[in-house]
Amino acid sequence: MSVAAAGPRDTGSTQRDALETLRAVERRVLWLSTAITDQANRGRPNPGGLKVGGHQASSASIVSIMTTLWFHHLGADDRVSVKPHASPVLHAINYLLGELDESYLSTLRSFGGLQSYPSRSKDPDPVDYSTGSVGIGATAPIWGAIARRYVDGRFGRIGQGRQFSLLGDAELDEGAIWEAVQDPMVADLGEIVWIVDLNRQSLDRVVPGIAADRLQGMFGAAGWQVLTLKYGRLLQELFTRPGGDALRARLDAMGNPEYQRLLRCSPGELRDRLPGSGPAREPIARLIAGLDDDALCDALRNLGGHDLGTLLDAYADIDDSRPTVIFAYTVKGYGLASEGHPQNHSSLLTEGQMRELAARTGASLDAPWGRFPDGSAEATLCARAAERLRRTEPPAQEPPAVPADIGRTPSGTGSTQQALGRALLDLNRQAPEAAARIVTVSPDVSSSTNLGGWINKAGIWSAAERVDWFADDAETILHWRERPTGRHVELGIAETNLVGLLGELGATWSRWGQPLLPIGVVYDPFVNRALEPWSFGIYAGGQSILVGTPSGVTLAPEGGAHQSITTPSLGIEQPGCTSYEPAFVLDTEWCLLAALGRLGRPDGGSAYLRLSTRPVDQSLAAVPADPAARERRRRQVVAGAYTLRRHEAPAATIAAMGALVTEALAAADRLAALGIGVDVVCVTSPDLLFRALQARRGLSEDAHWILDQVFPAERAAPLVTVLDGHPHTLAFLATINNVPVTTLGVTRFGQSGTIQDVYRYHGIDTDSIVAATLDLTD
C-alpha cells in the first residue's frame, strides 16, 4: 500500500505552502527533462549529422503526474512503468532524488549513456520496468503484480506496494492493452493503478475524437475503478460563477483540434474565440472579461492532469480492492513554446525558446543542472522523498541446484512433448528444492500440451483458494485445484499475456532476490504472435523458458495455418536466449535441465524449446550404457549436436533436427544398401552451433569444442541438412568445413494430410533425403 493513503507527509506547513513547493519542483523537473533532450541535440558533437531526437512535448505533458507521484505519493514498495517518451522526466526526477550523477544528464541517446526509453538493464539510475514497445511496458506491472503475489505467498513477505503504469492515450490503441485488461485474473489485482496521460495527440496530429467515454466504459466493464480528471481546481471554481455553466458546456462540447488551437492564441484572440458563436457567447464573454490575461491563459490550461491538488485528491481516492485507471486530461508540450501544436511530437525548442523557459522556471541554459539551494523548502522536499523511496535491496538468493541428468533411460516410443511433462514430474521427485521454484504458465492449452500430470501434482495458482466442483467426479482426469500454493498459472488464450507474465516471473531474482524457474508453454505456431513481448521481457532481464509445442508441418492434420515454419531460425536470432529442438525424450530432459540451470542468476539467460507430438522409437537414440560415454553424449546434446551414426569412410553427412531424425536414419540405411556410407548428426541447437562457429572465427567468447567433436575437419564431406522448418536454419553448417550442401526444409504453407503425405509435399521425406545425398555424392 502506498504511504500516501496514511495522510499528508508535509506536516508543519499549510497545504498551500506544500503545493507551492511541489509546483517549484514541478517547474524544475520540466526544465531538467527538456534540457536533457536539448543537450543531446545541441550540446554535444554530432559528426554524423543525424538528428538525435527526443520527446520534449511528450515529456512535458506528464511532468505534473510524475512530480506528484514521486515527490508526494509513492512509497518504497511501489513500482512504476513510465511511458517510453517520458524517460527524460524519470531521469530528471532521479537526479533530484540523488539517484543519478550529473555527468549522465548530457548523455541521452549516446553510446553508454541514458537510454532512449527507460531500461532496467541499461540505464544507470533506478528503472522499475523497461518500456519502449508500445503497450508492453504499460501491461508489465499487471504481470509484475502476479509475480510479486506468487513470490510473496510462497517464499515470504516482500512488500505490498502498488504497481503503476503511466501511459499515453494513443497507447490504448494497442491490442495488448485490452488482452491484459480483460483477463479474468486481473480484476482481483487491487494494487494495479494506470494513469493515462490524455493529451489527445498522436505522433502526427491532434486526435479528432479521443472517445474518452467509450474507453472509460470499457475499463468499467472489466471491473476497474475509473477516475476522470478533466478540469483542475481553477476551472472548477470558474464554473461556479455566473456564466460558468455555459463555459463548462462549451469546453465539454469542444473538439480536440479546436481546443488545442486555442492554446496557440494570444489573449486577445482567446477572448474572441473561446465564447464561440452560439447563445452562450455572451455569458462566457462576461465571465472571462473579469479575468486578466494571465489568469485567462492559466484557466484554459487548467486541466486535471496538470492540477497538483486534483491529482493528489485522485490518488487518495484509489480503491485497493480492484484495479484503477485514472484518465488525466493534459496538454502535450505543457509549459513549452510548442504546447498544443499538432506537430510537436518530436520538435525541439530553439535556443531562444530554451532561454525563455529557463527564465520562467528559475534555471539557466548555461548551467542547466542546478539543484535547489541547501535548506530550501524544495531541497527539503526532495530529500524527504529520497528517504521515503529508498529501498533496501533484498539479499540475493542462489537458485537451487538443478541436476544435469535424472538418470532414467527412456524406452519404447514417445514424443518430445510428452517428455516435458514427464521430466517435470521426475524433477519433482529427484530434486524437490529445484522443483519448488518451478512455475509453469500456459494460455488455456495446458491439457493439450501434456502438462496434465504436472498440474495434478503441482496445482493451479490462485490468489485465493477456490472450490473444485469436479473433485468428486469419477471421470475427471485433470484436477483443477486452485490455491495460493499452486505452481501452474493459467491465463486466457492471449499469448502476449503468457509471455508478459513469463518475463515478470523470470525477473523476481533481480527484483526481490527470490529466483523462480518459469516455464511457459504455447502452441509453436503462435510463438510469432508473442514474439515482441517475449523478446522485450528478455531485454528487460526476465529469464525463463518458452516451450513451443506442437510444432512444424509434423502437425499434419491441422493444415497450413497451424504449421510453424520460421520458429527454428527465430530461436537462433533472439538475443539472451538459447534455443533447442531435441529429437528424443532423453535429449529433451537434458536440454530442459540445462536451461533450468541457467535461470535466476546474474549470468543466466532464457531458453526456447521447440517440441513435437510425433511418437519416435527411443531405441534410435542409441544412448550409451557406459556412464562416461553417457555423460559425453549429454554434454554434446546440451552443446548443440552429437553424432548419431558414424561411418568409417563417409561419402556425405546428413544433419537432421527434431522430428526429422527418423527420416534421416531411414535414409542412411537405404544409402548404405546402395553402397554409400554417411554420418548422421543429430542437431539439438543450431543456435549454439552458430555461436560456436562465430567463436572459432574469433567473433565471440563462446566455446567451440563441439565443432571439433561433431564436425571434425578430417571427416568433412558433402552435407545434407533437414528439419521441420525453414531450410536456411541449418544452412550455415556447411561453412564449418566449407563443404557442398543441400538444405531441405519447409518453405511453403502446409497442407492437411498424413505425416508421410505432408513430408513428401515439402520434400523432407526419406526419399527426398536419399535423392539429395545421391545428387551430392554422384
PDB file of C-alpha atoms in Angstrom, residues 57 96 161 180 252 284 295 331 394 424 453 471 485 506 516 530 540 632 644 653 691 693 761:
ATOM      1  CA  ALA A  57       6.499  17.726 -25.679  1.00  0.00           C
ATOM      2  CA  LEU A  96      16.804  15.462  -7.939  1.00  0.00           C
ATOM      3  CA  GLY A 161       3.298  -1.833  -2.939  1.00  0.00           C
ATOM      4  CA  ALA A 180      -4.422  -7.774 -20.463  1.00  0.00           C
ATOM      5  CA  ASP A 252     -17.189  19.778 -22.908  1.00  0.00           C
ATOM      6  CA  ILE A 284     -18.981  33.282 -21.393  1.00  0.00           C
ATOM      7  CA  ALA A 295      -5.484  34.221 -15.423  1.00  0.00           C
ATOM      8  CA  VAL A 331      -1.696  19.246 -22.827  1.00  0.00           C
ATOM      9  CA  PRO A 394      16.987  -7.910  -0.612  1.00  0.00           C
ATOM     10  CA  LEU A 424       8.828 -32.072 -14.593  1.00  0.00           C
ATOM     11  CA  GLY A 453       0.244 -34.781 -14.839  1.00  0.00           C
ATOM     12  CA  ALA A 471     -13.121 -33.028  -7.498  1.00  0.00           C
ATOM     13  CA  THR A 485       0.272 -22.798  -3.174  1.00  0.00           C
ATOM     14  CA  GLY A 506      11.656 -14.531 -14.670  1.00  0.00           C
ATOM     15  CA  LEU A 516      11.893 -18.641  -9.887  1.00  0.00           C
ATOM     16  CA  ALA A 530       4.017 -13.457 -28.868  1.00  0.00           C
ATOM     17  CA  ALA A 540      14.201  -6.289 -19.530  1.00  0.00           C
ATOM     18  CA  ARG A 632      29.805 -37.267 -23.060  1.00  0.00           C
ATOM     19  CA  LEU A 644      24.093 -40.403 -34.002  1.00  0.00           C
ATOM     20  CA  THR A 653      26.875 -36.202 -43.742  1.00  0.00           C
ATOM     21  CA  ARG A 691      27.706 -19.329 -31.652  1.00  0.00           C
ATOM     22  CA  LEU A 693      31.245 -21.173 -35.260  1.00  0.00           C
ATOM     23  CA  TYR A 761       4.806 -32.472 -50.310  1.00  0.00           C
TER      24      TYR A 761
END
